[in-house]
Coordinates of N, CA and C in Angstrom, one line a residue:
M175 N -37.5 61.8 76.1 CA -36.6 62.4 76.3 C -36.2 62.7 76.8
A176 N -34.6 62.9 77.3 CA -33.8 63.5 78.6 C -33.0 63.7 78.4
F177 N -32.2 64.9 78.5 CA -30.6 65.5 78.5 C -30.0 65.6 80.3
T178 N -28.3 64.8 80.2 CA -28.2 65.5 81.1 C -26.9 65.3 80.6
S179 N -25.3 65.8 81.8 CA -24.0 66.3 81.2 C -23.9 66.3 82.7
T180 N -22.5 65.5 82.0 CA -20.7 66.0 83.1 C -20.0 65.8 82.7
V181 N -18.9 67.8 83.1 CA -17.7 67.2 83.1 C -17.0 66.6 84.1
L182 N -15.3 65.8 83.3 CA -14.6 64.8 83.8 C -13.7 66.2 84.0
T183 N -13.0 66.3 84.6 CA -11.8 66.5 85.3 C -10.2 65.8 84.3
V184 N -9.8 66.1 83.8 CA -8.4 65.1 83.3 C -7.0 64.7 83.3
T185 N -6.5 64.5 84.3 CA -5.2 65.0 84.6 C -4.1 64.2 83.4
T186 N -3.3 64.2 82.6 CA -2.8 63.8 81.1 C -0.8 63.9 81.5
G187 N -0.8 65.0 82.4 CA 0.9 65.4 82.6 C 2.1 66.1 81.6
S188 N 2.4 65.7 81.2 CA 3.4 66.5 81.2 C 3.9 66.1 79.4
T189 N 3.7 64.8 79.3 CA 4.2 63.9 77.9 C 2.4 63.4 77.3
E190 N 3.2 63.2 76.0 CA 2.3 63.0 74.9 C 0.7 61.4 75.4
T191 N 0.0 61.4 75.4 CA -1.6 60.2 76.2 C -2.2 60.0 75.1
V192 N -2.7 59.2 75.4 CA -4.0 58.3 74.7 C -4.7 58.0 76.3
H193 N -5.3 58.4 77.2 CA -6.1 58.6 78.3 C -7.3 57.7 77.3
D194 N -8.1 56.2 78.3 CA -9.1 56.0 77.8 C -10.5 56.3 79.2
L195 N -11.3 56.8 78.5 CA -11.9 57.2 78.7 C -13.6 55.7 79.1
T196 N -13.0 55.0 78.4 CA -14.4 53.9 78.7 C -15.2 53.5 80.5
R197 N -14.0 54.0 80.5 CA -14.9 53.5 82.7 C -15.9 54.8 82.7
D198 N -15.1 55.7 82.2 CA -15.5 56.6 82.7 C -16.7 57.6 82.5
C199 N -17.0 56.6 81.2 CA -18.3 56.8 80.0 C -19.5 56.1 80.9
E200 N -19.1 54.8 80.8 CA -20.1 53.4 81.5 C -19.7 54.1 82.9
R201 N -19.7 54.5 83.4 CA -20.2 55.0 85.0 C -21.2 55.8 85.2
F202 N -20.8 56.8 84.1 CA -21.8 58.1 83.0 C -23.5 57.5 82.5
L203 N -22.5 56.6 82.1 CA -24.1 55.9 81.7 C -24.8 55.3 82.3
A204 N -24.3 54.7 83.6 CA -24.9 53.5 84.3 C -25.7 55.2 85.6
D205 N -25.0 56.1 85.7 CA -26.7 56.5 86.1 C -27.2 57.6 85.6
A206 N -27.0 58.4 84.1 CA -27.7 58.6 83.1 C -29.1 58.8 82.4
A207 N -28.2 56.6 81.9 CA -28.8 55.6 80.8 C -29.1 55.0 81.4
P208 N -30.0 54.3 82.5 CA -29.6 53.2 83.2 C -31.0 52.3 82.0
G209 N -30.1 51.3 82.0 CA -31.3 50.3 81.0 C -31.5 51.7 79.3
R210 N -30.9 53.1 79.2 CA -32.4 53.3 78.6 C -31.8 53.8 77.4
D211 N -31.9 54.1 76.2 CA -31.5 54.4 74.2 C -31.0 55.3 73.5
G212 N -30.4 55.7 73.5 CA -29.9 57.2 73.1 C -28.3 57.4 72.8
L213 N -27.9 58.6 72.3 CA -26.7 59.4 72.1 C -25.8 59.4 73.2
L214 N -24.4 59.4 73.1 CA -23.5 59.6 74.0 C -22.8 60.5 73.4
H215 N -22.7 61.8 74.2 CA -22.0 62.4 73.0 C -21.2 63.4 74.2
L216 N -19.0 63.2 73.6 CA -18.4 63.7 74.1 C -17.6 65.0 73.3
F217 N -17.1 66.1 74.5 CA -16.6 67.1 73.9 C -15.8 67.2 74.8
V218 N -15.1 68.0 74.0 CA -13.4 68.7 74.6 C -13.4 70.2 74.7
P219 N -13.6 70.7 75.1 CA -13.6 72.2 74.9 C -12.1 73.2 75.1
H220 N -11.7 72.4 73.8 CA -9.3 72.4 74.9 C -8.5 72.3 73.0
A221 N -8.6 73.6 73.0 CA -7.8 73.9 71.6 C -6.6 72.9 70.5
T222 N -6.3 72.3 72.2 CA -5.7 70.9 71.7 C -5.6 69.9 71.8
A223 N -6.4 69.8 72.4 CA -7.0 68.1 72.1 C -8.1 66.9 71.4
G224 N -8.5 66.0 71.0 CA -8.9 65.6 70.3 C -9.9 64.7 70.9
L225 N -10.5 63.7 70.0 CA -10.8 62.0 71.1 C -10.8 60.8 70.1
A226 N -10.6 59.8 70.1 CA -11.1 58.7 69.1 C -11.5 57.9 69.6
I227 N -11.9 57.1 68.4 CA -12.5 56.2 69.1 C -11.9 54.5 68.4
L228 N -11.1 53.6 69.8 CA -9.5 53.1 69.3 C -9.7 51.8 70.1
E229 N -8.9 51.2 69.3 CA -7.7 49.8 69.9 C -6.5 51.1 71.6
T230 N -7.2 50.0 72.5 CA -5.7 50.7 73.1 C -5.4 49.2 73.9
G231 N -4.1 49.4 74.5 CA -3.6 48.4 74.8 C -2.9 47.7 74.3
A232 N -2.3 46.9 73.3 CA -2.0 46.8 72.7 C -1.6 46.8 71.3
G233 N -0.8 49.0 71.4 CA 0.4 49.0 70.8 C -0.4 50.5 70.0
S234 N -1.7 49.9 69.6 CA -2.8 51.5 68.9 C -2.1 52.9 69.7
D235 N -2.9 52.2 71.0 CA -2.6 53.4 70.7 C -1.4 55.1 71.7
D236 N -0.2 53.8 71.1 CA 1.5 54.3 70.7 C 1.3 54.8 69.6
D237 N 1.1 53.4 68.8 CA 0.8 54.0 67.2 C -0.1 55.1 66.7
L238 N -0.6 55.7 67.7 CA -1.5 57.1 66.9 C -0.5 57.9 67.8
L239 N 0.0 58.1 68.4 CA 1.5 59.6 68.6 C 2.7 58.8 68.0
T240 N 2.7 58.2 67.5 CA 3.9 57.7 66.4 C 3.7 58.7 65.1
A241 N 2.2 57.8 64.7 CA 1.6 59.0 63.3 C 1.8 59.6 63.3
L242 N 1.4 60.8 65.7 CA 1.1 61.9 64.4 C 2.0 62.8 65.3
H243 N 3.5 62.0 65.6 CA 4.6 62.6 65.1 C 5.0 62.7 64.0
H244 N 4.8 61.8 62.9 CA 5.4 62.2 61.5 C 4.1 62.6 60.9
L245 N 2.9 62.7 60.5 CA 1.9 63.7 60.4 C 1.9 65.4 60.9
L246 N 2.3 65.4 62.5 CA 2.3 66.9 62.7 C 4.1 67.1 63.3
P247 N 4.4 66.9 62.7 CA 6.2 66.8 63.9 C 6.4 67.7 65.2
P248 N 6.6 68.1 65.8 CA 7.3 68.9 66.8 C 8.1 69.4 67.2
D249 N 7.8 70.5 65.7 CA 9.7 71.7 65.7 C 8.9 72.7 65.0
D250 N 9.8 74.2 64.9 CA 10.1 74.9 64.9 C 9.1 74.9 63.3
R251 N 8.4 75.0 63.3 CA 8.4 74.9 61.7 C 6.3 75.3 61.6
W252 N 5.9 75.7 62.5 CA 4.5 75.9 62.7 C 4.1 77.5 63.1
Q253 N 4.2 78.0 62.7 CA 3.4 80.0 61.8 C 2.7 80.2 63.7
H254 N 1.9 79.2 63.9 CA 1.5 78.9 65.4 C 3.0 79.0 66.8
R255 N 2.6 80.1 67.4 CA 4.5 79.9 68.3 C 4.4 80.5 69.6
H256 N 3.8 79.9 70.6 CA 4.0 79.4 71.6 C 4.0 79.3 72.6
G257 N 3.9 78.5 73.9 CA 5.0 77.0 74.8 C 5.4 76.5 73.9
S258 N 5.8 75.5 74.2 CA 6.9 74.1 74.0 C 7.0 75.1 72.3
P259 N 8.7 74.7 72.4 CA 8.7 74.3 70.6 C 7.6 73.6 69.8
G260 N 7.7 73.8 69.6 CA 6.8 72.7 68.1 C 5.1 73.1 68.7
H261 N 4.9 73.8 69.0 CA 3.7 73.6 70.2 C 2.2 73.9 68.6
G262 N 2.8 74.5 67.9 CA 2.3 75.1 66.5 C 0.8 73.6 66.3
R263 N 1.8 72.9 66.4 CA 1.1 71.2 65.8 C 0.4 71.3 66.1
D264 N 0.6 71.7 67.6 CA -1.0 70.8 69.2 C -2.1 71.2 68.4
H265 N -2.2 73.1 67.9 CA -3.5 73.6 67.2 C -3.5 73.7 66.2
V266 N -3.5 72.1 65.4 CA -3.8 70.9 63.9 C -4.3 70.4 64.8
L267 N -3.8 69.7 65.4 CA -3.6 68.4 66.3 C -6.1 67.9 65.7
P268 N -6.6 69.3 66.6 CA -8.1 69.1 66.4 C -8.5 68.7 64.9
A269 N -8.0 69.1 64.6 CA -8.1 69.2 62.5 C -8.1 67.3 62.4
L270 N -7.4 67.2 62.7 CA -7.1 65.1 62.6 C -8.2 64.3 63.8
I271 N -7.8 64.4 64.8 CA -8.6 63.6 65.8 C -9.6 65.0 66.8
P272 N -10.9 64.9 65.9 CA -11.7 66.0 65.9 C -12.0 66.2 67.9
P273 N -12.6 67.3 68.0 CA -12.6 67.5 69.8 C -13.9 66.8 70.1
Y274 N -14.1 66.4 69.1 CA -15.9 65.4 70.2 C -16.1 64.0 69.2
A275 N -17.5 63.4 69.5 CA -17.4 62.0 69.8 C -19.0 61.5 70.0
T276 N -20.2 60.8 68.7 CA -21.3 60.4 69.9 C -20.8 58.9 69.0
I277 N -21.5 58.4 70.2 CA -21.9 56.6 70.9 C -23.8 56.7 70.5
P278 N -23.6 55.6 70.0 CA -24.8 55.1 70.1 C -25.2 54.2 72.2
V279 N -25.6 54.8 72.0 CA -26.4 53.5 73.6 C -27.4 53.1 73.4
L280 N -27.3 51.5 73.6 CA -28.4 50.7 73.8 C -28.9 50.6 74.8
N281 N -29.5 49.8 75.7 CA -30.4 49.4 76.5 C -29.0 50.0 78.2
G282 N -28.4 51.6 78.7 CA -27.9 51.9 78.4 C -26.3 51.3 78.6
R283 N -26.4 50.9 77.6 CA -24.5 50.9 77.5 C -23.8 50.8 75.6
M284 N -22.8 52.0 75.8 CA -22.0 51.8 75.1 C -22.2 50.2 74.0
E285 N -22.4 51.4 72.2 CA -22.5 50.1 71.0 C -21.0 50.1 70.6
L286 N -19.8 50.2 71.4 CA -18.3 49.6 70.7 C -18.7 48.1 70.4
G287 N -18.0 48.4 69.5 CA -17.0 47.0 69.1 C -15.9 45.9 70.2
T288 N -15.8 44.8 69.8 CA -15.2 44.7 71.5 C -13.5 45.1 71.6
W289 N -12.8 45.3 70.7 CA -12.2 46.2 70.5 C -12.1 47.5 71.4
Q290 N -13.1 48.3 70.6 CA -13.0 49.5 70.9 C -12.7 50.8 71.8
S291 N -12.1 51.5 72.5 CA -12.6 52.3 73.5 C -12.8 53.5 73.4
V292 N -13.3 55.1 74.3 CA -13.5 55.9 73.0 C -11.6 56.7 74.6
C293 N -11.0 57.5 74.2 CA -10.0 58.1 74.1 C -9.7 59.5 74.0
L294 N -8.9 60.8 75.2 CA -8.9 61.5 75.0 C -7.1 61.5 74.6
V295 N -7.1 62.1 73.0 CA -5.8 62.5 73.2 C -5.2 63.5 73.0
D296 N -3.2 63.8 73.0 CA -3.7 65.3 74.1 C -1.4 64.9 74.1
T297 N -2.0 66.0 72.5 CA -0.3 66.0 72.5 C 0.8 67.8 73.1
N298 N -0.3 68.2 73.5 CA 0.0 69.6 74.2 C 0.2 69.2 75.3
K299 N 2.2 69.2 76.0 CA 2.7 69.0 76.6 C 2.5 70.6 77.5
D300 N 2.0 71.5 77.7 CA 1.8 71.9 77.9 C 0.5 72.8 79.4
N301 N -0.5 72.0 78.8 CA -1.8 71.5 79.7 C -2.3 70.7 80.4
P302 N -0.7 70.2 81.3 CA -1.5 68.7 81.8 C -2.7 68.1 83.1
E303 N -4.1 70.0 82.5 CA -5.1 68.9 83.6 C -6.3 69.3 81.6
R304 N -7.2 68.4 81.8 CA -8.5 68.7 80.2 C -9.4 68.5 80.4
K305 N -10.8 69.5 80.6 CA -11.9 68.9 80.6 C -12.5 68.0 79.5
V306 N -13.2 67.0 79.9 CA -14.2 66.6 78.9 C -15.9 66.5 79.2
R307 N -16.5 67.0 78.7 CA -17.7 67.0 78.9 C -18.6 66.0 77.7
L308 N -19.6 65.1 78.9 CA -20.4 63.7 78.3 C -22.2 64.1 78.4
S309 N -22.6 64.8 77.6 CA -24.0 64.0 78.1 C -24.3 63.5 76.9
F310 N -25.4 63.2 78.0 CA -26.5 61.6 76.8 C -28.1 62.2 76.3
L311 N -28.4 61.2 75.9 CA -29.5 62.4 75.0 C -30.6 60.7 74.4
G312 N -31.1 61.1 75.2 CA -31.7 59.7 75.4 C -33.6 59.7 75.9

Protein backbone atom coordinates (compact mmCIF):
# COMPACT_ATOMS: atom_id res chain seq x y z
CA MET A 1 0.00 0.00 0.00
CA ALA A 2 1.15 3.49 -0.84
CA PHE A 3 -0.35 6.92 -0.39
CA THR A 4 0.46 10.01 -2.42
CA SER A 5 -1.24 13.36 -2.65
CA THR A 6 -1.06 16.67 -4.49
CA VAL A 7 -3.00 19.92 -4.58
CA LEU A 8 -4.33 21.49 -7.78
CA THR A 9 -5.00 25.21 -8.01
CA VAL A 10 -8.00 25.86 -10.24
CA THR A 11 -8.97 29.32 -11.46
CA THR A 12 -12.76 29.37 -11.75
CA GLY A 13 -13.12 33.10 -12.40
CA SER A 14 -16.05 35.31 -11.51
CA THR A 15 -18.87 33.22 -13.01
CA GLU A 16 -20.57 30.05 -11.82
CA THR A 17 -18.84 27.09 -13.36
CA VAL A 18 -18.57 23.35 -13.75
CA HIS A 19 -14.85 22.80 -14.31
CA ASP A 20 -13.74 19.43 -15.71
CA LEU A 21 -10.88 17.92 -13.67
CA THR A 22 -10.73 14.59 -15.49
CA ARG A 23 -7.48 15.27 -17.39
CA ASP A 24 -5.84 16.60 -14.21
CA CYS A 25 -6.82 13.38 -12.43
CA GLU A 26 -5.46 11.27 -15.28
CA ARG A 27 -2.12 13.14 -15.20
CA PHE A 28 -1.90 12.70 -11.43
CA LEU A 29 -2.58 8.96 -11.70
CA ALA A 30 -0.02 8.54 -14.51
CA ASP A 31 2.63 9.71 -12.03
CA ALA A 32 1.21 8.38 -8.76
CA ALA A 33 -0.30 5.04 -9.78
CA PRO A 34 1.08 3.67 -13.06
CA GLY A 35 -0.44 0.20 -13.55
CA ARG A 36 -1.73 0.07 -9.96
CA ASP A 37 -5.12 -0.54 -8.40
CA GLY A 38 -6.53 1.58 -5.60
CA LEU A 39 -8.67 4.60 -4.90
CA LEU A 40 -8.49 8.19 -6.09
CA HIS A 41 -9.95 10.56 -3.54
CA LEU A 42 -10.63 14.23 -4.29
CA PHE A 43 -11.39 16.89 -1.70
CA VAL A 44 -12.20 20.59 -2.03
CA PRO A 45 -11.31 22.44 1.21
CA HIS A 46 -13.83 25.22 0.59
CA ALA A 47 -17.22 25.88 2.20
CA THR A 48 -18.77 26.95 -1.12
CA ALA A 49 -17.70 24.39 -3.75
CA GLY A 50 -18.26 20.72 -4.47
CA LEU A 51 -17.30 17.82 -6.70
CA ALA A 52 -19.58 15.97 -9.09
CA ILE A 53 -19.24 13.12 -11.53
CA LEU A 54 -21.32 13.84 -14.61
CA GLU A 55 -21.34 14.14 -18.36
CA THR A 56 -19.90 17.40 -19.67
CA GLY A 57 -19.89 19.11 -23.04
CA ALA A 58 -23.37 17.98 -24.08
CA GLY A 59 -25.24 20.51 -21.95
CA SER A 60 -25.36 18.56 -18.68
CA ASP A 61 -22.94 20.96 -17.02
CA ASP A 62 -25.19 23.91 -17.91
CA ASP A 63 -28.24 21.87 -16.86
CA LEU A 64 -26.64 21.31 -13.45
CA LEU A 65 -26.08 25.05 -12.97
CA THR A 66 -29.68 25.71 -14.05
CA ALA A 67 -30.98 23.11 -11.59
CA LEU A 68 -28.90 24.68 -8.81
CA HIS A 69 -30.43 28.07 -9.66
CA HIS A 70 -33.90 26.55 -9.18
CA LEU A 71 -32.97 24.71 -5.97
CA LEU A 72 -30.75 27.45 -4.54
CA PRO A 73 -31.87 30.80 -5.97
CA PRO A 74 -29.15 33.47 -5.87
CA ASP A 75 -31.23 36.05 -4.00
CA ASP A 76 -31.40 37.57 -0.52
CA ARG A 77 -33.55 34.86 1.16
CA TRP A 78 -30.53 33.28 2.83
CA GLN A 79 -29.65 33.76 6.52
CA HIS A 80 -25.92 33.66 5.75
CA ARG A 81 -25.25 37.19 4.46
CA HIS A 82 -21.88 38.41 3.30
CA GLY A 83 -20.25 38.74 -0.10
CA SER A 84 -22.32 39.10 -3.25
CA PRO A 85 -26.13 39.16 -3.01
CA GLY A 86 -27.38 35.59 -2.63
CA HIS A 87 -23.98 34.28 -1.50
CA GLY A 88 -25.66 32.35 1.33
CA ARG A 89 -26.78 29.78 -1.23
CA ASP A 90 -23.14 29.01 -2.01
CA HIS A 91 -22.71 27.82 1.58
CA VAL A 92 -25.62 25.38 1.14
CA LEU A 93 -24.19 23.94 -2.10
CA PRO A 94 -21.84 21.39 -0.43
CA ALA A 95 -24.85 19.72 1.22
CA LEU A 96 -26.12 18.88 -2.29
CA ILE A 97 -22.84 18.65 -4.22
CA PRO A 98 -20.37 17.22 -1.66
CA PRO A 99 -16.80 18.54 -1.38
CA TYR A 100 -15.37 15.05 -1.94
CA ALA A 101 -15.44 12.14 -4.39
CA THR A 102 -13.78 8.71 -4.41
CA ILE A 103 -13.21 6.82 -7.65
CA PRO A 104 -11.91 3.26 -8.08
CA VAL A 105 -8.63 2.99 -9.99
CA LEU A 106 -7.77 -0.18 -11.90
CA ASN A 107 -4.45 -0.61 -13.67
CA GLY A 108 -3.69 3.09 -13.14
CA ARG A 109 -6.92 4.35 -14.70
CA MET A 110 -10.11 5.73 -13.20
CA GLU A 111 -13.08 3.40 -13.58
CA LEU A 112 -15.43 6.05 -14.96
CA GLY A 113 -18.32 5.33 -17.30
CA THR A 114 -18.01 6.30 -20.94
CA TRP A 115 -19.51 9.77 -20.53
CA GLN A 116 -18.53 10.48 -16.94
CA SER A 117 -16.18 13.31 -15.99
CA VAL A 118 -14.88 14.49 -12.63
CA CYS A 119 -15.91 18.12 -12.10
CA LEU A 120 -15.45 20.96 -9.67
CA VAL A 121 -18.77 22.78 -9.15
CA ASP A 122 -18.31 26.38 -8.05
CA THR A 123 -21.20 28.84 -7.76
CA ASN A 124 -19.24 31.31 -5.61
CA LYS A 125 -18.42 34.28 -7.83
CA ASP A 126 -16.48 35.95 -4.99
CA ASN A 127 -13.67 33.36 -4.88
CA PRO A 128 -11.95 33.00 -8.28
CA GLU A 129 -9.33 30.46 -7.17
CA ARG A 130 -9.89 27.00 -5.68
CA LYS A 131 -7.74 24.21 -4.31
CA VAL A 132 -8.49 20.55 -5.01
CA ARG A 133 -6.55 17.83 -3.20
CA LEU A 134 -6.02 14.61 -5.18
CA SER A 135 -4.94 11.56 -3.17
CA PHE A 136 -4.18 8.03 -4.34
CA LEU A 137 -4.24 5.05 -2.02
CA GLY A 138 -3.22 1.74 -3.51
